[in-house]
Backbone as XML, in Angstrom:
<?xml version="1.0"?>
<chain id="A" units="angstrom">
  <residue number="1" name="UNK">
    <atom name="N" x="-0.039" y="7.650" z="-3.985"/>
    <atom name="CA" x="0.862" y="7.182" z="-2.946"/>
    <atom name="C" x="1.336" y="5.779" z="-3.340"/>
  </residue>
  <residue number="2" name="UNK">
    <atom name="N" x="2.786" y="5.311" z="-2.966"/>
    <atom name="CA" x="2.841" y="4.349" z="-2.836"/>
    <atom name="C" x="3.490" y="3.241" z="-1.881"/>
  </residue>
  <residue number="3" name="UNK">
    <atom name="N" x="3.364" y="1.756" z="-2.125"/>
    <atom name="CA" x="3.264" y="1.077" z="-1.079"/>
    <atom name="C" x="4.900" y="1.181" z="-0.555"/>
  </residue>
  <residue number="4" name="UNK">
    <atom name="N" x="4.723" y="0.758" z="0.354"/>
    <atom name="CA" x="6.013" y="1.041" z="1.495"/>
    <atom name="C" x="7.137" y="0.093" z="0.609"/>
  </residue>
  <residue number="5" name="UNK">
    <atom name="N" x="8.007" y="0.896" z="0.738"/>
    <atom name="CA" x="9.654" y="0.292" z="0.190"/>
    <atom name="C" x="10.364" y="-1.473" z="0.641"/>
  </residue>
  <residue number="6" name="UNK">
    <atom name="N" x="9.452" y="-1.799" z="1.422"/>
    <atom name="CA" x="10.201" y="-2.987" z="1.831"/>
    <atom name="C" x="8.725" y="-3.747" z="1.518"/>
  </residue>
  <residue number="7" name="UNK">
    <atom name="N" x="7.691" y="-3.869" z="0.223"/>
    <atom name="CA" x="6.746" y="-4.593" z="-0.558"/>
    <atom name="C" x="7.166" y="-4.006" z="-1.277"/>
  </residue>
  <residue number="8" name="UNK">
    <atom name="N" x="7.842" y="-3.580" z="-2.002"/>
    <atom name="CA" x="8.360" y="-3.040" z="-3.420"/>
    <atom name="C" x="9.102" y="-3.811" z="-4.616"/>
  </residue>
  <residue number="9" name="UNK">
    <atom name="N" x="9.752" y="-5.391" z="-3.746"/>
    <atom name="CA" x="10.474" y="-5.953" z="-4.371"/>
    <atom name="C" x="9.770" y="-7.144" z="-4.654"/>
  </residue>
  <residue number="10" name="UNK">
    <atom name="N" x="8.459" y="-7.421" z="-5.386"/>
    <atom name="CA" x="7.942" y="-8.399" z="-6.005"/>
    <atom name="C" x="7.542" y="-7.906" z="-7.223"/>
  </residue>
  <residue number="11" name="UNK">
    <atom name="N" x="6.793" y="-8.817" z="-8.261"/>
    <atom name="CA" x="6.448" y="-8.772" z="-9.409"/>
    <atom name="C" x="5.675" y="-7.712" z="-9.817"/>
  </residue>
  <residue number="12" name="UNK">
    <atom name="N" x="6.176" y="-7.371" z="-10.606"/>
    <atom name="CA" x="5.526" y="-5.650" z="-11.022"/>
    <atom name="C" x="3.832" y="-5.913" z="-11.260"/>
  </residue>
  <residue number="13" name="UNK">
    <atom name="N" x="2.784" y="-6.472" z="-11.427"/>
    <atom name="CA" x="1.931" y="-6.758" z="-10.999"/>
    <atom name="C" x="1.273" y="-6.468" z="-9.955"/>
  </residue>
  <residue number="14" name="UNK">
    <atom name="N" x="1.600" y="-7.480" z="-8.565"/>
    <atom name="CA" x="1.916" y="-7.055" z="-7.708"/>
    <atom name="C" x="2.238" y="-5.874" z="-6.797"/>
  </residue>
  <residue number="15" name="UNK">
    <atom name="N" x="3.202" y="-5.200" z="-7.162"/>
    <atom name="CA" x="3.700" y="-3.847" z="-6.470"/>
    <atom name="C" x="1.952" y="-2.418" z="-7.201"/>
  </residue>
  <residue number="16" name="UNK">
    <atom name="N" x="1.895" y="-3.306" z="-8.421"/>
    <atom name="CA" x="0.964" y="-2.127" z="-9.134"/>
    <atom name="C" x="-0.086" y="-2.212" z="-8.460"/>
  </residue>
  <residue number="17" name="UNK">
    <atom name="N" x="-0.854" y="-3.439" z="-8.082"/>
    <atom name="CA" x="-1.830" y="-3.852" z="-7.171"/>
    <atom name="C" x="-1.926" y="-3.345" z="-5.912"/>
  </residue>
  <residue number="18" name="UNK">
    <atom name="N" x="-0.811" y="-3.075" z="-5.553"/>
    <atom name="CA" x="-0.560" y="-2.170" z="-4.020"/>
    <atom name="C" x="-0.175" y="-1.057" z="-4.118"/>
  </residue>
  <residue number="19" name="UNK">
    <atom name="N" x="0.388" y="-0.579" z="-5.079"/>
    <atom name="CA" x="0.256" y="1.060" z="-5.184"/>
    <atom name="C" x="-1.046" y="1.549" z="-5.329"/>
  </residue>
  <residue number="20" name="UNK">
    <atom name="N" x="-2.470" y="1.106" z="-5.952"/>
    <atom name="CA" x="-3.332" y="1.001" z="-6.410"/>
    <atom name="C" x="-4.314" y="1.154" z="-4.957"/>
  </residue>
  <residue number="21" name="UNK">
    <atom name="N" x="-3.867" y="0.074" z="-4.613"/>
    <atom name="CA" x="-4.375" y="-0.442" z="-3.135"/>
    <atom name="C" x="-4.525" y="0.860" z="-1.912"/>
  </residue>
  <residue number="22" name="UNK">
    <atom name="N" x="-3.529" y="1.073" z="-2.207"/>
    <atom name="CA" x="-2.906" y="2.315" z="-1.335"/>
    <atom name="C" x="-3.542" y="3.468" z="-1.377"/>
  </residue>
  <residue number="23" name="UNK">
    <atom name="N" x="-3.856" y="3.985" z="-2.594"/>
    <atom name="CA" x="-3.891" y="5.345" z="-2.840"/>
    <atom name="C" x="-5.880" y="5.355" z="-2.575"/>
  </residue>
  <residue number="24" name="UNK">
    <atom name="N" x="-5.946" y="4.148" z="-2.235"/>
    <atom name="CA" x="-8.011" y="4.415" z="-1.755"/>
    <atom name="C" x="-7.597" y="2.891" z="-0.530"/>
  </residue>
  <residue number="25" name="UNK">
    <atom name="N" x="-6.728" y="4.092" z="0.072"/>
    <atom name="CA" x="-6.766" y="2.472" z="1.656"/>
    <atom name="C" x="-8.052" y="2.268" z="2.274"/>
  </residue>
  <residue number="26" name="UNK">
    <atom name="N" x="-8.982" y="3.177" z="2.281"/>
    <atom name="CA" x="-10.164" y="4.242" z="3.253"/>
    <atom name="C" x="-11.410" y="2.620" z="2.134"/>
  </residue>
  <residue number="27" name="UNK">
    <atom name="N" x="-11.431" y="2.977" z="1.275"/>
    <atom name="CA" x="-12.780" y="2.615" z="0.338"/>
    <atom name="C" x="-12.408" y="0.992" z="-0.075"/>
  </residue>
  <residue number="28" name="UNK">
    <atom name="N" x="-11.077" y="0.716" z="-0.289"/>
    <atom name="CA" x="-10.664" y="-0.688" z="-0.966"/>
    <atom name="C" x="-11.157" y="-0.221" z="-2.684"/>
  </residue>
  <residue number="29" name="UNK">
    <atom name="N" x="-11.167" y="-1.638" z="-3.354"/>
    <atom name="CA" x="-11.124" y="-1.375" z="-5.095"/>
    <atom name="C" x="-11.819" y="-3.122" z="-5.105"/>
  </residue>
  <residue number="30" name="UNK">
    <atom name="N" x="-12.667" y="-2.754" z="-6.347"/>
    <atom name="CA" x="-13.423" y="-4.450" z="-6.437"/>
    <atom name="C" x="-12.331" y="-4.547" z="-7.752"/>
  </residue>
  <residue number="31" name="UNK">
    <atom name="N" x="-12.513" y="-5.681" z="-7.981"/>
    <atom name="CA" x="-11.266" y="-7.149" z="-9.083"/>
    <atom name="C" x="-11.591" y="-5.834" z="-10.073"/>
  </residue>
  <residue number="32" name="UNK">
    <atom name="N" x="-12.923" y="-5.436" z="-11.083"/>
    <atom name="CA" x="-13.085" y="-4.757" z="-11.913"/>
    <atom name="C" x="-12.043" y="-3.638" z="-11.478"/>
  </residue>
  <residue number="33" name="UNK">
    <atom name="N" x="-12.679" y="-2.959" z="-10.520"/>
    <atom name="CA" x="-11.521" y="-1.251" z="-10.393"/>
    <atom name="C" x="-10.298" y="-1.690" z="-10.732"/>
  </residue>
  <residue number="34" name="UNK">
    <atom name="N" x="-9.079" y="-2.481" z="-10.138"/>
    <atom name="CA" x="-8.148" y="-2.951" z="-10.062"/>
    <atom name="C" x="-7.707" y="-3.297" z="-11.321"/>
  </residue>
  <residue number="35" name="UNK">
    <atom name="N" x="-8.671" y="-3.757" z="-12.013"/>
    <atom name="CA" x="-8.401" y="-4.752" z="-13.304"/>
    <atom name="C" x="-8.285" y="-3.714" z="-14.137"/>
  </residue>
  <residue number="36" name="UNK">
    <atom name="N" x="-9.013" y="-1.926" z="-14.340"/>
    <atom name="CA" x="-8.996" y="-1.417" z="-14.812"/>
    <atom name="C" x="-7.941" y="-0.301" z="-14.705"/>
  </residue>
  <residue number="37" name="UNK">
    <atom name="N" x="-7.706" y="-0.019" z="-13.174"/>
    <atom name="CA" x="-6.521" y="0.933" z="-12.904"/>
    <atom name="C" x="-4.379" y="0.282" z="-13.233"/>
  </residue>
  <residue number="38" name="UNK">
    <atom name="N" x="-5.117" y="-1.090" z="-12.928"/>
    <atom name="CA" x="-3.357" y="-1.874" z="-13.650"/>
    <atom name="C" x="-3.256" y="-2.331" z="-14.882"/>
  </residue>
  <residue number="39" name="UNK">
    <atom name="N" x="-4.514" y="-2.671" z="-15.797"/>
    <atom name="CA" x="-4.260" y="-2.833" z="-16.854"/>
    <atom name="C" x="-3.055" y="-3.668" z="-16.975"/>
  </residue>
  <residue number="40" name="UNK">
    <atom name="N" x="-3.990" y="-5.341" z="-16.592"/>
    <atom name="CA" x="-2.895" y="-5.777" z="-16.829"/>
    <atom name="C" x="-4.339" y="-7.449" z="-17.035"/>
  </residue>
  <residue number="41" name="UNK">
    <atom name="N" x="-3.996" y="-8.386" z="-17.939"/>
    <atom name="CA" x="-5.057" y="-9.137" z="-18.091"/>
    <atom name="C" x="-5.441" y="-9.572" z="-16.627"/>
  </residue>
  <residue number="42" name="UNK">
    <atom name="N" x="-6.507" y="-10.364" z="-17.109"/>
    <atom name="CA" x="-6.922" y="-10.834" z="-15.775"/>
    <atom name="C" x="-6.519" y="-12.363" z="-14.951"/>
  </residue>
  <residue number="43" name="UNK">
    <atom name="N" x="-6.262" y="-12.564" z="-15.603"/>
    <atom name="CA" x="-5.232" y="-13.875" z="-15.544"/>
    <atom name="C" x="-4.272" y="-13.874" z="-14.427"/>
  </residue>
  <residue number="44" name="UNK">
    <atom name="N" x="-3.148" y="-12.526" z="-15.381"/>
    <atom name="CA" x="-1.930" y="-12.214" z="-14.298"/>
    <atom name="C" x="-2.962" y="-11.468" z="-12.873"/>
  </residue>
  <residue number="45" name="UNK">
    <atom name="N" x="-3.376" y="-10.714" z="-13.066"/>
    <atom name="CA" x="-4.289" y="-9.735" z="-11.637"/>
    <atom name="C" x="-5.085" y="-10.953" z="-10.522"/>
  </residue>
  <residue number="46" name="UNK">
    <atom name="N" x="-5.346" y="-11.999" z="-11.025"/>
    <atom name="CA" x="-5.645" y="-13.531" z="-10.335"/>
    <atom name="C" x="-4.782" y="-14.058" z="-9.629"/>
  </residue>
  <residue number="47" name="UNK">
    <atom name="N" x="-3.559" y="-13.997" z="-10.489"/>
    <atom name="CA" x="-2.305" y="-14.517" z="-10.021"/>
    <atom name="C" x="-1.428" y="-13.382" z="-8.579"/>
  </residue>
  <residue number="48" name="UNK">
    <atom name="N" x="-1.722" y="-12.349" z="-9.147"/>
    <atom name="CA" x="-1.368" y="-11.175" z="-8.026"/>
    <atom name="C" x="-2.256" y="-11.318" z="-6.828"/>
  </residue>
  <residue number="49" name="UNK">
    <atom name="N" x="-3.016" y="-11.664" z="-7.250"/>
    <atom name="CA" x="-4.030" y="-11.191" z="-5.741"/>
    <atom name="C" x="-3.939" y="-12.576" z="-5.202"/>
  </residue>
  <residue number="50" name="UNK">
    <atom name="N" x="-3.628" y="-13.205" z="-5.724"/>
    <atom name="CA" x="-3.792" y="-14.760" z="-5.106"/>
    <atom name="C" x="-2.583" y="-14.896" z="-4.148"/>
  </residue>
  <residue number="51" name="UNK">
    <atom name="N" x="-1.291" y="-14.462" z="-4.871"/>
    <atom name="CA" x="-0.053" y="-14.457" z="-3.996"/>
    <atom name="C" x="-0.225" y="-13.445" z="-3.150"/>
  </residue>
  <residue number="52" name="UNK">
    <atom name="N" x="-0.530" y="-12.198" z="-3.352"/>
    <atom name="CA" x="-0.871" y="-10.751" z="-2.368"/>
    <atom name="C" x="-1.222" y="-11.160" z="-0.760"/>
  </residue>
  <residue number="53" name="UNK">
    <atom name="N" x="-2.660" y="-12.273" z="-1.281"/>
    <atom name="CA" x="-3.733" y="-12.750" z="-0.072"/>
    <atom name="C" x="-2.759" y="-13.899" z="0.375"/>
  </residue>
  <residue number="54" name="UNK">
    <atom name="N" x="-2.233" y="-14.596" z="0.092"/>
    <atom name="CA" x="-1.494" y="-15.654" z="1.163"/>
    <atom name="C" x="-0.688" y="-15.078" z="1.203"/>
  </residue>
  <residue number="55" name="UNK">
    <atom name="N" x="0.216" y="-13.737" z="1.285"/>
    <atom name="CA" x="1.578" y="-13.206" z="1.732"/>
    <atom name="C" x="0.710" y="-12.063" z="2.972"/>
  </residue>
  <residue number="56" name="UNK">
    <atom name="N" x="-0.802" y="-12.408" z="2.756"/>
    <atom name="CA" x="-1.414" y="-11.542" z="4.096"/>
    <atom name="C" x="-0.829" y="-9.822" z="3.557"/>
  </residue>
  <residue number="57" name="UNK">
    <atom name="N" x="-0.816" y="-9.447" z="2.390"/>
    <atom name="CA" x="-0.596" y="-8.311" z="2.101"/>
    <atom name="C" x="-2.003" y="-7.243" z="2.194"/>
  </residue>
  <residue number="58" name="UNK">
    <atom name="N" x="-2.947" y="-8.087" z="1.520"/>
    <atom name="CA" x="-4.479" y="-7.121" z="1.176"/>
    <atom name="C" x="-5.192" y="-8.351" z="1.952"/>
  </residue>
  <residue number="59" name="UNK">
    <atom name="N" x="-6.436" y="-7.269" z="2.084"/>
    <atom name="CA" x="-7.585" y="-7.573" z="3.129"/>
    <atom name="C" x="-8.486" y="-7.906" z="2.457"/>
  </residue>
  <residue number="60" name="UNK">
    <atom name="N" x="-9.806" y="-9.035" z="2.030"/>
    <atom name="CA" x="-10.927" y="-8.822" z="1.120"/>
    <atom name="C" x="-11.910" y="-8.889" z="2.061"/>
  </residue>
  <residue number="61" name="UNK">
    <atom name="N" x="-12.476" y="-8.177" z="1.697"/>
    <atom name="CA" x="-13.994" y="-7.684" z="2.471"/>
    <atom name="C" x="-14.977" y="-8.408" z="1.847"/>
  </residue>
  <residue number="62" name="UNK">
    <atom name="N" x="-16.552" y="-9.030" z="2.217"/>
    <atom name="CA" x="-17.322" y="-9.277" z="1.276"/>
    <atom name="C" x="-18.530" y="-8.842" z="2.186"/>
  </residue>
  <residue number="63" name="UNK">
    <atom name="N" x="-19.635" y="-8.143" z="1.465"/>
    <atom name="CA" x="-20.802" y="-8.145" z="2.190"/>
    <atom name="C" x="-21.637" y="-8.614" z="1.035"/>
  </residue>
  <residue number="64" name="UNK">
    <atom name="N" x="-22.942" y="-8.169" z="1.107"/>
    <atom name="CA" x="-24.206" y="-8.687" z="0.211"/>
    <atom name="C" x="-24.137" y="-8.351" z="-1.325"/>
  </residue>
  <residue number="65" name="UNK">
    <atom name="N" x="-23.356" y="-7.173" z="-1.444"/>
    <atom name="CA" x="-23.741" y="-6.379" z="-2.870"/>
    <atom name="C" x="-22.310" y="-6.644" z="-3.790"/>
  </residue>
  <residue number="66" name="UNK">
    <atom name="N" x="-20.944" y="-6.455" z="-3.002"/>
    <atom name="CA" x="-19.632" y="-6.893" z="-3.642"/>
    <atom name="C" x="-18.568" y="-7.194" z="-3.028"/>
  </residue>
  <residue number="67" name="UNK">
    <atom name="N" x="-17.266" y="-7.469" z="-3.474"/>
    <atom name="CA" x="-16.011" y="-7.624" z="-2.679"/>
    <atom name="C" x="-15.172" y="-6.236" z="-2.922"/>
  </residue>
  <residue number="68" name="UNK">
    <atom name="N" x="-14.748" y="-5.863" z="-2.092"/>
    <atom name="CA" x="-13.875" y="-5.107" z="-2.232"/>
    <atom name="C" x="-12.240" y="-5.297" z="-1.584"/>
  </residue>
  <residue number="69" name="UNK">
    <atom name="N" x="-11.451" y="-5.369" z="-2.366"/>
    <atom name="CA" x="-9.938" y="-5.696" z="-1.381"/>
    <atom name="C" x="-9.108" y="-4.142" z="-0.665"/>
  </residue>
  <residue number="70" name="UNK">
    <atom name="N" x="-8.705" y="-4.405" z="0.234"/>
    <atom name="CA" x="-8.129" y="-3.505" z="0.555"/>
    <atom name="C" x="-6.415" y="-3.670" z="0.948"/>
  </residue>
  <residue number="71" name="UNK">
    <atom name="N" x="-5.681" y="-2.791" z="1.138"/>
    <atom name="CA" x="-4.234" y="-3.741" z="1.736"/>
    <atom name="C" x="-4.324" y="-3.353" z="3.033"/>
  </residue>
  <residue number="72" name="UNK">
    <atom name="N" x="-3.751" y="-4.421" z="3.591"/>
    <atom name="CA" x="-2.999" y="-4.453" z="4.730"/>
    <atom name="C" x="-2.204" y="-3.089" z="5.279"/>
  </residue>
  <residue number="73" name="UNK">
    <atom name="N" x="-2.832" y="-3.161" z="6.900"/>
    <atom name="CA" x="-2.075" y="-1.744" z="7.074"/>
    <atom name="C" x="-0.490" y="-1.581" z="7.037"/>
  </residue>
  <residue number="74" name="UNK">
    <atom name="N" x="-0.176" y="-2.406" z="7.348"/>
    <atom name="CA" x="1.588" y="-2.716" z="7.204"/>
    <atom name="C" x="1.980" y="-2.579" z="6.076"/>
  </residue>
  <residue number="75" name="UNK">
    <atom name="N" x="1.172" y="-2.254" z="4.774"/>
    <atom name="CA" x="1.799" y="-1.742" z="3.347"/>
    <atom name="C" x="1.378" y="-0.370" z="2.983"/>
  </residue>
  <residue number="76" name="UNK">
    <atom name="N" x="0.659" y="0.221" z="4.159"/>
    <atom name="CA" x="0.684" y="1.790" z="3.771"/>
    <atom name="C" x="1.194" y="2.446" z="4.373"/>
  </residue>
  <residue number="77" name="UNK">
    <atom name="N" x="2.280" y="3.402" z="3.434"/>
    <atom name="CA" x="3.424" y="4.619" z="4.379"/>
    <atom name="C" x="2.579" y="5.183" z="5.484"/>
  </residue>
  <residue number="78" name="UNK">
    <atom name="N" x="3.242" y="5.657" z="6.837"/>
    <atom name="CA" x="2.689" y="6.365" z="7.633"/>
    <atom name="C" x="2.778" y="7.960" z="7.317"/>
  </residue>
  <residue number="79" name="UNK">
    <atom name="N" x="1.325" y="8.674" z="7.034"/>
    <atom name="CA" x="1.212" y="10.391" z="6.519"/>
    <atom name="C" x="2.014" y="11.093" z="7.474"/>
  </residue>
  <residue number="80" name="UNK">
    <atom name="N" x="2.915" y="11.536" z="7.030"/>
    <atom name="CA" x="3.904" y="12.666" z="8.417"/>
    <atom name="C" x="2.431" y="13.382" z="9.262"/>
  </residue>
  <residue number="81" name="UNK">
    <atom name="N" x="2.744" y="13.882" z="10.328"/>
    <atom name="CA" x="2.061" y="14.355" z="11.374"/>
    <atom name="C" x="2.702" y="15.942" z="11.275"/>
  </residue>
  <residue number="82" name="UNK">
    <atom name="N" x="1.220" y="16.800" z="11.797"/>
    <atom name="CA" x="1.992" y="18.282" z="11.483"/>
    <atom name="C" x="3.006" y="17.993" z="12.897"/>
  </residue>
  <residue number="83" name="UNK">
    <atom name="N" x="2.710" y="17.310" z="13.779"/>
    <atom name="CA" x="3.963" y="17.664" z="14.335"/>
    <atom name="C" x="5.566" y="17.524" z="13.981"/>
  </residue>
  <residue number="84" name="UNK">
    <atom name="N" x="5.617" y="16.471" z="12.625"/>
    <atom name="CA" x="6.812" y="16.870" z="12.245"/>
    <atom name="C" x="7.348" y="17.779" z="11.676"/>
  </residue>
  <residue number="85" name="UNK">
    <atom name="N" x="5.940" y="18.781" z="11.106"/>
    <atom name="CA" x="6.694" y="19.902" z="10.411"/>
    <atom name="C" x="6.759" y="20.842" z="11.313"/>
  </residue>
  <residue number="86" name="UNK">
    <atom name="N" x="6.777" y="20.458" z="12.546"/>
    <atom name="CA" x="7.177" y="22.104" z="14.046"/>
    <atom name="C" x="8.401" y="21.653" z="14.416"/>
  </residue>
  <residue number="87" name="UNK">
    <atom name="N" x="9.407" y="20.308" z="13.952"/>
    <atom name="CA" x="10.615" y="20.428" z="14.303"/>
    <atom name="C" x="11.310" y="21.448" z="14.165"/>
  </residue>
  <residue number="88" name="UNK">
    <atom name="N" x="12.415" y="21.804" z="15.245"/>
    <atom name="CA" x="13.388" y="22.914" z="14.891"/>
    <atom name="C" x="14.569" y="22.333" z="14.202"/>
  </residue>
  <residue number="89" name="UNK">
    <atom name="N" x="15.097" y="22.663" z="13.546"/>
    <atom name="CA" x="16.783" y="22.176" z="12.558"/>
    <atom name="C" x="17.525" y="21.681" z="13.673"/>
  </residue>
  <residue number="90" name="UNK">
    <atom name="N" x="17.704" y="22.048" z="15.016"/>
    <atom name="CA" x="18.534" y="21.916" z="15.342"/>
    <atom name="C" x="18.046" y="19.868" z="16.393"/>
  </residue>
  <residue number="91" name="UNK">
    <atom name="N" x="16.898" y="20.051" z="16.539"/>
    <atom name="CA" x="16.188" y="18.746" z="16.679"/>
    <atom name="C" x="16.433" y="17.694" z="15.882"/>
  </residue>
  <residue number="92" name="UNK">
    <atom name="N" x="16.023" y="18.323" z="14.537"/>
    <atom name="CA" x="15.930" y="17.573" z="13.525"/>
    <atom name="C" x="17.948" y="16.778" z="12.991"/>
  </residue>
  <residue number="93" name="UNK">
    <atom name="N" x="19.059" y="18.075" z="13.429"/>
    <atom name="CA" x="20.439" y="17.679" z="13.707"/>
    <atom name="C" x="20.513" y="16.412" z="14.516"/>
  </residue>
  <residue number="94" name="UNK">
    <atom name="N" x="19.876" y="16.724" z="15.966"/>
    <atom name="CA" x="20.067" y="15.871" z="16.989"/>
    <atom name="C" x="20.126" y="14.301" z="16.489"/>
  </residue>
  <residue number="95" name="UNK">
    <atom name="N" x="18.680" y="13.968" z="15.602"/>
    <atom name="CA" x="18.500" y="12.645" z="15.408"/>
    <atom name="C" x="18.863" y="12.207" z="14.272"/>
  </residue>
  <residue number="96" name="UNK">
    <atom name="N" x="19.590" y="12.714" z="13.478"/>
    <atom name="CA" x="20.445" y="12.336" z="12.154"/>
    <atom name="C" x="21.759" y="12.435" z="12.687"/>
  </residue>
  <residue number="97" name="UNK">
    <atom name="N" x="22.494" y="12.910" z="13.576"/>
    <atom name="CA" x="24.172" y="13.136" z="13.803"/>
    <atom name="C" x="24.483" y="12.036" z="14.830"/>
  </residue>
  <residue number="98" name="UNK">
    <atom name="N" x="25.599" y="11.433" z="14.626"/>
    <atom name="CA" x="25.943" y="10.797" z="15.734"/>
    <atom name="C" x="26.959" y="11.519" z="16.558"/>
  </residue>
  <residue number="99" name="UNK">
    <atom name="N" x="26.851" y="11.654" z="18.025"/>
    <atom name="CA" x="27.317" y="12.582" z="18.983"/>
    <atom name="C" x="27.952" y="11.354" z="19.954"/>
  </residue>
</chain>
């Protein structure tokens, strides 16, 4: 999955960090996971998470054993609901046409 279209327009770093982010919203990812799923040095991934956390994008958790970051719920798409797939066509007309 990835992060919502309007966090899409920063440094590719960044956006990779939150696509990343995204796709384990439930568990979060420690610096290692992250460092290993963007493959990108650690330097720049410092620099991402550093801007990420003061733009209030990702969440860091810490308890006794590790950190784990997670993002912010405002950067993960909302999962359609089966109730959108019981729309009828002609519903689904209603709120796309202007009448």
């Amino acid at each position: 999955m990835r992060a919502k279209r309007e966090f899409r327009d920063r440094e590719s770093t960044e956006v990779a960090v939150l696509d990343e982010l995204v796709d384990r919203t439930e568990d979060g990812m420690t610096v290692f996971e992250l460092r290993a799923a963007v493959e990108v040095d650690i330097d720049d991934l410092e620099r991402a998470l550093s801007t990420l956390k003061q733009d209030d994008l990702i969440v860091v958790e810490s308890d006794h054993t590790e950190t784990v970051i997670k993002p912010d719920e405002r950067v993960v798409p909302e999962i359609p609901t089966d109730e959108d797939d019981e729309q009828s066509i002609s519903e689904w007309l209603r709120e796309r046409l202007p009448f």
